[in-house]
Structures are given as structure tokens and as C-alpha cells.
Amino acid sequence: SQIKLDNKLKNKQYKQKSAAKKYRKEQKKLREAVRDAISRKPFPLEECKKKQVGKSGKWEEKEEEDALPLDMMDEDDLKLMEDLAQKASFLTRDLSSNEPVHIKKRKHESVIEKYEKVPRRLQTEPEKELIHLLPIKDKTGIIPQAVEKPVLNVAHDEEEDTEDMEEAEDFNEEPLPILTPEEMAAERRKKLQERKMHIAALASAILSEPDSNIKKLKELRAMLMEQDPNVAVIVRKLVMVSLMEIFKDVAPSYKIRPLTEAEKATKVKKETQKLREFEEGLVSQYKFYLENLEQTIKDWKQRKLKKSNVISLKAYKGLAEVAVKCLCELLVALPHFNFHNNIIVLIVPLMNDPSKMISELCVEAVKKLFKQDKLGYASLGVVKVISGLVRGRNYDVRPEVLKVFLHLRIKEVELQKDSEDIAPKKKFMTYKEKRKNLSRMQRKWKKAEEKLERELLEAEASESKEKKLKLHTETLNIVFVTYFRILKKAQKSPLLPAVLEGLAKFAHLINVEFFDDLLIVLHSLIASGDLSYRESLHCILSAFHILSGQGDVLNIDPMKFYTHLYKTLFSLHAGGTNEDIEIVLQCLDVMFAKRRKQVSQQRALAFLKRLSILALHVLPNSSVGILATNRIFMQTFPKMDLLLDNESQGSGVYLPELEEPEHCNAQNTALWELHLLQRHYHPTVQKFASHLIAGAPTEGSGALPLDMTQRSATELFETYCMKGMTFNPPVASVTPRRKVLSHLSVSFSNYVTHQCNLYLLWKFEGNEELM
């Protein structure tokens, strides 16, 4: 193939370059050796001078005898010896010295000696490579044709190398300029602006023509490895966010599957091939991008620095936070695309991260995913991973991890019914039925109508109800298994409030077979006394949700739950437990409004009286919610107006301290609290109190406005909440000074009267212990 030929050519060129480079090095060594040899001037070949002048004659005679062989030599030989003596390469030692050759150690060898010891290699010309061409045929026969392949110019390369070396030496010689902080900041801004422009250019090119510019994703992704320490952190963050937005815009609305071998071998159109290349490149780059994000988070979690040390350990946290944000955005925006399950596996463990910011990001992303997931595929995947995480950590996770189950969009599950009843299919008339029942024109119109219906069904592409119910059932089964494990094995875990809250929401979807056991567990939790007040309220709410759904068929008396709520109502006050009143209002709605036929009159009267007392010492929004509940009591149960009469009904005395609502004789008391609430400083509380004193009429002068009657007690509680330090309805901003003073005096007198009446009422009811 063309790739192999290109690789082969590159290998040959690399070998030629390396051989030429090696040859240049040898030539350089040789030139250095010759230059060193020329610098040393050799001594001429002549008679040795006498070093010691006063020596005996024997020494002179010996010198003359030694010189005799030179006289006996021919003139040609003597001349040859003199010529050789003038050459530096003949001998490497001083010829004028009469010492033996090996008298000194070979510690200081010259460059010539070292070079002479290196084995000689003959310079061979590189083999000329021939390119064979098409042969020529003439009368004599076939004449082969060939052309020499061009060889790189070694001399030219050597000159370029020497120039590069000289430039490098000159560069090293010049010291780097010392920049001031202002110049460094300006240089950093310049580099950062260049990187930003480059990122913007690549991103705009990809978004404008994704099919043809998909390869630029690789170039943009390579900027995640920015090595300039001055701008590395910001550039990497910008690239992460840019790639995330690009994938959100470019990714198709379907999952891309890999092609089979048969599909790859099949010839297709150019447009189809182009689409395949685009999808393959998109999936591969998306995969590499997710791996980069995962590696960034792992490096931060393991506190591990890269070898380059371009980014400090402190900056890794910022990079990890941006990576988590990108993963959360992709989790919500692309639940249908490839590698969504991989993103879930990355995000879910980070919900339990020690970093509060990262944990909140992941929890909010999962909540958004649950809210927008209509089919249930993504929700099922997340629930499976959360269940495994809770079990793997031995139930040692944050309560927020389980509270995300409350945002699941599950309103119904699969019951024991036939599939035809669950998802009836659209049936079209057969040809025989049309021929028998319809005329020719009717058949023509029917055919066009059925064709249109089929096209609409295909365009809608909605999942069948049967499949949706099956996914919801499987998801809810995993949720209940997680809840039941915690109730069984970790009752003292901080996850218990989240479990009870979840059971309260999904209790009507639990299988009837588990009702008895679940109610026993809930009652045992309440009786143990280990729960907080809010947790016990969730237990009561869960129990009545169970009984209000499929539990209607069961013969179970929940009197113990009524008793527990009745005796703990006075635990609420205007302080920290004021927020728990919302759960109390929900419990009262399920316990009385939805079970009116199972509630006795004595029980309803007792709760009405105690709730009226409770309305005196809570915040205004709670008082409004409680009075709205009392209004439902009076309209639901027929004889509640007994408490509006001063005369007692029946025998006995009201016992407010008794914990049994059935035996406290609530019919022998009156709602004195409503007269105090008529002088409350909140106008809405005054309206509700006057409305209840009039008997809660639906029309007439004592009736409430329509916007108040159409809202539930919990909605009124949230409407008049004062969390934002705002008063609802708002107070008039500009009033005269005298009116302000008179208004303050009236409000103060009302408050004093309210407190005095409250004290006298409690004295009258014999409830001094509550003061």
C-alpha cells in the first residue's frame, strides 16, 4: 500500500542521513588531528649534540663508531631518511632524543596517536539506487531503461550543520534579557491572546463544516498538553470547555455503532463513505477527550505531578473542577450518545467526593438527568451505579447520594396485566375487510389515511408504553432493594432520613407483599426513640402513603401512628423545627383528607383543638398552613362546629396533656385560640381566623378569596415563607409619622394582649407545664 511505500522511503532517507552524519564526524576528527600535527614543528634529523662537555674520550670514540653506519650507507638511502624525517606522520616522538622508545608511560598521547589507533575504514561511495522504467523495444531487441535516484547532497548538509552549530554557539553566547514584571505580564497576555485566537479559529472551522474539518479536533485536543508554564493552566481549561461545546453541537442524535467487516468491505457512495469517516473520527476523538478528562481527575485525586512539572499541584484542582463540569454537561446533554455509561461511572463516585463543590456539581447533574429522562434508559444506568456504590462503600456515603432518587420521574410501574392492556397496538384494516365494508372511493381515502398515520408514527419514534413501564419497574426495584438493605443493616446510618423520605414518595408503588413487614419496621424505628423528629415524621408519612395506595385492601389499623403524631405536635415551635411543619401538613393531608372514612369524630376533634393551640406559637407561614388544614377539617367532618360553641357537649373535662386523641374529651372545649389569632399582626392569619370563626363558609361575607381557597396547606406555607426576609403581603413603604406611631402602638398592644390571653388560656386549660 501507499503507507508502506512511504514508510520504506522514510527509512531509507533516515539511513542515508545517519550515514552522512557519521561520515562528517569522522572527517571532522581527521581535520582536527591534522591541524594539531601541523602546529607541532618536528626536529631535523642530525647528529645528537653532546649534553655533557667534560666526558672521557671513550664516549667520543663510541659516538664515532655509532656514526659509522651512516657513512657506509648509500647517498640515496641517506637522502630518503632525511626526507622522511621532515614529515610529521613518520614518527610521533622526538627524533633528536637518544632515549629508548618505552622509557616513558603512555599517559600523554597526542591526538595523532589516538587517531592512528582507530581502525581505518575505506570511504565507500553510497550505492546508487536505480529506478527501473519501462523498457524500449527496437530491431535489436528489448533495451532496459533505468534512472539514478537523486541522493542528498552531503556537502550541502554539512555546510548547513556547521551554520546551525555556529548560530547555536552565537545564541548561547548572548545572555537572555531580564524582563521586568510589566514586560512579563505583557508577554503572557500576548501568548494567551494568540492561543485564544487559535482555539477560536479551530472551533469555528469545525462548527462551520464538521464533515470536512473533523481532523482539526485532533489539533485542538493536542492543546490539552500545553507546555508553556505561563499560560498552560488557562489554555487547558479553555480547550476543555471548547471541546465540550463542540461535541454538544456536532454530536448526532443517535448512537454511532462500529462497522462490521462485511460493511467495511462493501462499496458505498461517496456521501456515505464521507459520513462514515466523519462518524468514526468523531467517536475516536470523543473517546480520547473523555480519557483526557478522566486522567486529569485521577492526577488530582492521586496528587500526582507529571514529569514536565508544567502545572503546579495547586493548579490541578482547578483543572479537575473544569473537567468535572465538562463531564456533567455531557452527561446531561448527550444521554443518547456513545460512552454515556462511562461518564456515569465517572460522575457517580464523585457525588461522594470530600470536595463540596465537586460533589454538588455531580449531584445537580444527576438530578437534571433524572428530570429530563423520559424513557428511563439513563436513569436505570445511574441507579445501578449508585446502588453498587452504596453497597461497595458499606453504606458510608453522603445522604445527598440517595436523595437524588427523589427526582426520578416514575409515576407508575408494570402491574400483573396482559401486554395488550398495557400497550394496545394500532390496528389497520386488511384488504379483505376494506373490500367487504368500504366502497372504492372510501378505500382510496382509507389507504391515504393509513399511510399518513404510519408516517406520523415513524416520525414520532416514541417508545412503547410497555417498554417504558418495564424500565421504570426495573429502576424502582433497584431503588427499593437499596432502601430495604439500609433499613435492615444500617438503621443508625445517616442515610436513614433519605431512605424514609424516598419510601414516603414511592410507597404507593411498593408490592403489596412487603406492606406488613415494612409497617412493622417503620413502627419499630419510631418506638426505638433513636430517630430525630424529622425522621419520625418521614416514617409516619411513609406508612400512610403505603396505606393510601394499594394498602386500602389491607385490614390494618394505624392508630399507633396517629397517637405518635398527636403527642409530638408540641415539639414544633417558631425556631429550628418550623421547617418540619411542612412535613406535618403533608402527614395530616394523608391521614385525614384521604382517609376520612376511617377517622373517628373524637380523633378529628382532638387534632383540630391541638392544631389551633399550635398555631399560636409558630411563624406566620406555619400558622397560615395550620389554619388552612383546620378549614379542611371543618369542611370534611360534619360536627366540627361543636368547638365553636361555649356550651360543653357530653360528660367529662378536656385533658390537653393526654397523649391519646380518642380519650382527651376534645368535644368539651372550645377554639378560644381563634379569637387571639384574629388580632395577629399578619393580615392573612387574621383573615383565616375570622373565616374559621364564621364556620368556614364557602360563600358570603365570611368566605375567603378564591386564590386562598384553591391552594393547599403546603402551598400556602411556601407562599408566605419569610426566608428571604420579605413580608407577604408587603408593608407600605411611606406613611406619615403619626400613623406610624399609632400603628406601632396598636401592634404592641395587640402583641401584649395576645400573650396575656395565651397565658390565661393555658391556665384555663390546665396546661401550665407547657409555659
mmCIF file of N, CA, C and O in Angstrom, residues 127-164:
data_model
loop_
_atom_site.group_PDB
_atom_site.id
_atom_site.type_symbol
_atom_site.label_atom_id
_atom_site.label_comp_id
_atom_site.label_asym_id
_atom_site.label_seq_id
_atom_site.Cartn_x
_atom_site.Cartn_y
_atom_site.Cartn_z
ATOM 1 N N GLU A 127 25.775 3.495 -2.399
ATOM 2 C CA GLU A 127 25.281 2.794 -3.580
ATOM 3 C C GLU A 127 24.179 3.621 -4.236
ATOM 4 O O GLU A 127 23.293 4.140 -3.561
ATOM 5 N N LYS A 128 24.305 3.689 -5.515
ATOM 6 C CA LYS A 128 23.313 4.454 -6.265
ATOM 7 C C LYS A 128 22.086 3.581 -6.502
ATOM 8 O O LYS A 128 22.199 2.475 -7.022
ATOM 9 N N GLU A 129 20.961 4.101 -6.109
ATOM 10 C CA GLU A 129 19.718 3.357 -6.259
ATOM 11 C C GLU A 129 19.100 3.707 -7.607
ATOM 12 O O GLU A 129 19.017 4.870 -7.977
ATOM 13 N N LEU A 130 18.713 2.665 -8.328
ATOM 14 C CA LEU A 130 18.177 2.841 -9.674
ATOM 15 C C LEU A 130 16.664 2.717 -9.645
ATOM 16 O O LEU A 130 16.100 1.916 -8.891
ATOM 17 N N ILE A 131 16.039 3.525 -10.463
ATOM 18 C CA ILE A 131 14.592 3.450 -10.659
ATOM 19 C C ILE A 131 14.360 2.878 -12.043
ATOM 20 O O ILE A 131 14.736 3.483 -13.050
ATOM 21 N N HIS A 132 13.772 1.691 -12.090
ATOM 22 C CA HIS A 132 13.564 0.998 -13.357
ATOM 23 C C HIS A 132 12.349 1.566 -14.055
ATOM 24 O O HIS A 132 11.269 1.661 -13.471
ATOM 25 N N LEU A 133 12.554 1.922 -15.331
ATOM 26 C CA LEU A 133 11.480 2.460 -16.133
ATOM 27 C C LEU A 133 11.009 1.413 -17.129
ATOM 28 O O LEU A 133 11.546 0.290 -17.182
ATOM 29 N N LEU A 134 10.006 1.794 -17.922
ATOM 30 C CA LEU A 134 9.504 0.861 -18.931
ATOM 31 C C LEU A 134 10.564 0.640 -20.013
ATOM 32 O O LEU A 134 11.210 1.596 -20.462
ATOM 33 N N PRO A 135 10.807 -0.588 -20.442
ATOM 34 C CA PRO A 135 11.846 -0.861 -21.474
ATOM 35 C C PRO A 135 11.406 -0.387 -22.860
ATOM 36 O O PRO A 135 10.223 -0.148 -23.110
ATOM 37 N N ILE A 136 12.436 -0.265 -23.719
ATOM 38 C CA ILE A 136 12.200 0.154 -25.110
ATOM 39 C C ILE A 136 12.544 -1.032 -26.013
ATOM 40 O O ILE A 136 13.565 -1.698 -25.825
ATOM 41 N N LYS A 137 11.710 -1.253 -26.994
ATOM 42 C CA LYS A 137 11.925 -2.363 -27.912
ATOM 43 C C LYS A 137 12.232 -1.827 -29.303
ATOM 44 O O LYS A 137 11.509 -0.992 -29.827
ATOM 45 N N ASP A 138 13.340 -2.276 -29.891
ATOM 46 C CA ASP A 138 13.681 -1.900 -31.267
ATOM 47 C C ASP A 138 14.019 -3.164 -32.048
ATOM 48 O O ASP A 138 13.714 -4.283 -31.614
ATOM 49 N N LYS A 139 14.702 -2.967 -33.182
ATOM 50 C CA LYS A 139 15.027 -4.122 -34.022
ATOM 51 C C LYS A 139 15.975 -5.082 -33.335
ATOM 52 O O LYS A 139 15.910 -6.291 -33.523
ATOM 53 N N THR A 140 16.900 -4.532 -32.564
ATOM 54 C CA THR A 140 17.898 -5.396 -31.902
ATOM 55 C C THR A 140 17.290 -6.186 -30.745
ATOM 56 O O THR A 140 17.809 -7.244 -30.366
ATOM 57 N N GLY A 141 16.233 -5.671 -30.162
ATOM 58 C CA GLY A 141 15.621 -6.381 -29.031
ATOM 59 C C GLY A 141 15.108 -5.385 -27.995
ATOM 60 O O GLY A 141 14.893 -4.204 -28.277
ATOM 61 N N ILE A 142 14.969 -5.880 -26.759
ATOM 62 C CA ILE A 142 14.440 -5.060 -25.653
ATOM 63 C C ILE A 142 15.604 -4.367 -24.954
ATOM 64 O O ILE A 142 16.578 -5.004 -24.551
ATOM 65 N N ILE A 143 15.500 -3.040 -24.797
ATOM 66 C CA ILE A 143 16.528 -2.248 -24.132
ATOM 67 C C ILE A 143 15.977 -1.779 -22.786
ATOM 68 O O ILE A 143 15.028 -0.998 -22.744
ATOM 69 N N PRO A 144 16.524 -2.274 -21.694
ATOM 70 C CA PRO A 144 16.014 -1.830 -20.370
ATOM 71 C C PRO A 144 16.383 -0.369 -20.102
ATOM 72 O O PRO A 144 17.431 0.108 -20.513
ATOM 73 N N GLN A 145 15.516 0.329 -19.421
ATOM 74 C CA GLN A 145 15.713 1.736 -19.082
ATOM 75 C C GLN A 145 15.731 1.895 -17.550
ATOM 76 O O GLN A 145 14.933 1.277 -16.839
ATOM 77 N N ALA A 146 16.637 2.728 -17.066
ATOM 78 C CA ALA A 146 16.744 2.976 -15.627
ATOM 79 C C ALA A 146 17.298 4.381 -15.396
ATOM 80 O O ALA A 146 18.059 4.903 -16.228
ATOM 81 N N VAL A 147 16.924 4.971 -14.270
ATOM 82 C CA VAL A 147 17.363 6.317 -13.891
ATOM 83 C C VAL A 147 17.868 6.268 -12.449
ATOM 84 O O VAL A 147 17.287 5.586 -11.593
ATOM 85 N N GLU A 148 19.005 6.973 -12.230
ATOM 86 C CA GLU A 148 19.538 7.017 -10.876
ATOM 87 C C GLU A 148 18.620 7.850 -9.975
ATOM 88 O O GLU A 148 18.152 8.917 -10.359
ATOM 89 N N LYS A 149 18.412 7.307 -8.757
ATOM 90 C CA LYS A 149 17.601 8.037 -7.775
ATOM 91 C C LYS A 149 18.433 9.167 -7.185
ATOM 92 O O LYS A 149 19.588 8.960 -6.817
ATOM 93 N N PRO A 150 17.885 10.380 -7.091
ATOM 94 C CA PRO A 150 18.686 11.500 -6.561
ATOM 95 C C PRO A 150 19.089 11.255 -5.105
ATOM 96 O O PRO A 150 18.297 10.808 -4.281
ATOM 97 N N VAL A 151 20.375 11.567 -4.799
ATOM 98 C CA VAL A 151 20.931 11.371 -3.457
ATOM 99 C C VAL A 151 21.086 12.735 -2.806
ATOM 100 O O VAL A 151 21.358 13.734 -3.471
ATOM 101 N N LEU A 152 20.904 12.755 -1.531
ATOM 102 C CA LEU A 152 21.029 14.019 -0.799
ATOM 103 C C LEU A 152 22.440 14.559 -0.892
ATOM 104 O O LEU A 152 23.420 13.798 -0.827
ATOM 105 N N ASN A 153 22.580 15.842 -1.008
ATOM 106 C CA ASN A 153 23.880 16.489 -1.107
ATOM 107 C C ASN A 153 24.515 16.553 0.281
ATOM 108 O O ASN A 153 24.091 17.324 1.148
ATOM 109 N N VAL A 154 25.542 15.702 0.473
ATOM 110 C CA VAL A 154 26.182 15.601 1.789
ATOM 111 C C VAL A 154 26.919 16.881 2.126
ATOM 112 O O VAL A 154 26.902 17.365 3.261
ATOM 113 N N ALA A 155 27.598 17.463 1.128
ATOM 114 C CA ALA A 155 28.378 18.679 1.391
ATOM 115 C C ALA A 155 27.460 19.827 1.794
ATOM 116 O O ALA A 155 27.774 20.592 2.709
ATOM 117 N N HIS A 156 26.319 19.895 1.091
ATOM 118 C CA HIS A 156 25.381 20.967 1.435
ATOM 119 C C HIS A 156 24.854 20.798 2.849
ATOM 120 O O HIS A 156 24.729 21.753 3.617
ATOM 121 N N ASP A 157 24.543 19.528 3.209
ATOM 122 C CA ASP A 157 24.056 19.258 4.562
ATOM 123 C C ASP A 157 25.118 19.585 5.598
ATOM 124 O O ASP A 157 24.813 20.088 6.686
ATOM 125 N N GLU A 158 26.375 19.286 5.248
ATOM 126 C CA GLU A 158 27.453 19.571 6.199
ATOM 127 C C GLU A 158 27.584 21.074 6.427
ATOM 128 O O GLU A 158 27.758 21.538 7.560
ATOM 129 N N GLU A 159 27.466 21.852 5.336
ATOM 130 C CA GLU A 159 27.545 23.302 5.489
ATOM 131 C C GLU A 159 26.388 23.826 6.356
ATOM 132 O O GLU A 159 26.566 24.690 7.211
ATOM 133 N N GLU A 160 25.170 23.243 6.140
ATOM 134 C CA GLU A 160 24.033 23.679 6.947
ATOM 135 C C GLU A 160 24.241 23.336 8.410
ATOM 136 O O GLU A 160 23.917 24.132 9.308
ATOM 137 N N ASP A 161 24.826 22.152 8.684
ATOM 138 C CA ASP A 161 25.070 21.763 10.076
ATOM 139 C C ASP A 161 26.062 22.694 10.738
ATOM 140 O O ASP A 161 25.896 23.093 11.896
ATOM 141 N N THR A 162 27.114 23.032 9.998
ATOM 142 C CA THR A 162 28.117 23.937 10.578
ATOM 143 C C THR A 162 27.505 25.306 10.849
ATOM 144 O O THR A 162 27.776 25.927 11.876
ATOM 145 N N GLU A 163 26.647 25.774 9.898
ATOM 146 C CA GLU A 163 25.992 27.068 10.122
ATOM 147 C C GLU A 163 25.081 27.012 11.348
ATOM 148 O O GLU A 163 25.048 27.943 12.157
ATOM 149 N N ASP A 164 24.335 25.883 11.486
ATOM 150 C CA ASP A 164 23.454 25.751 12.652
ATOM 151 C C ASP A 164 24.256 25.736 13.939
ATOM 152 O O ASP A 164 23.859 26.342 14.948
#
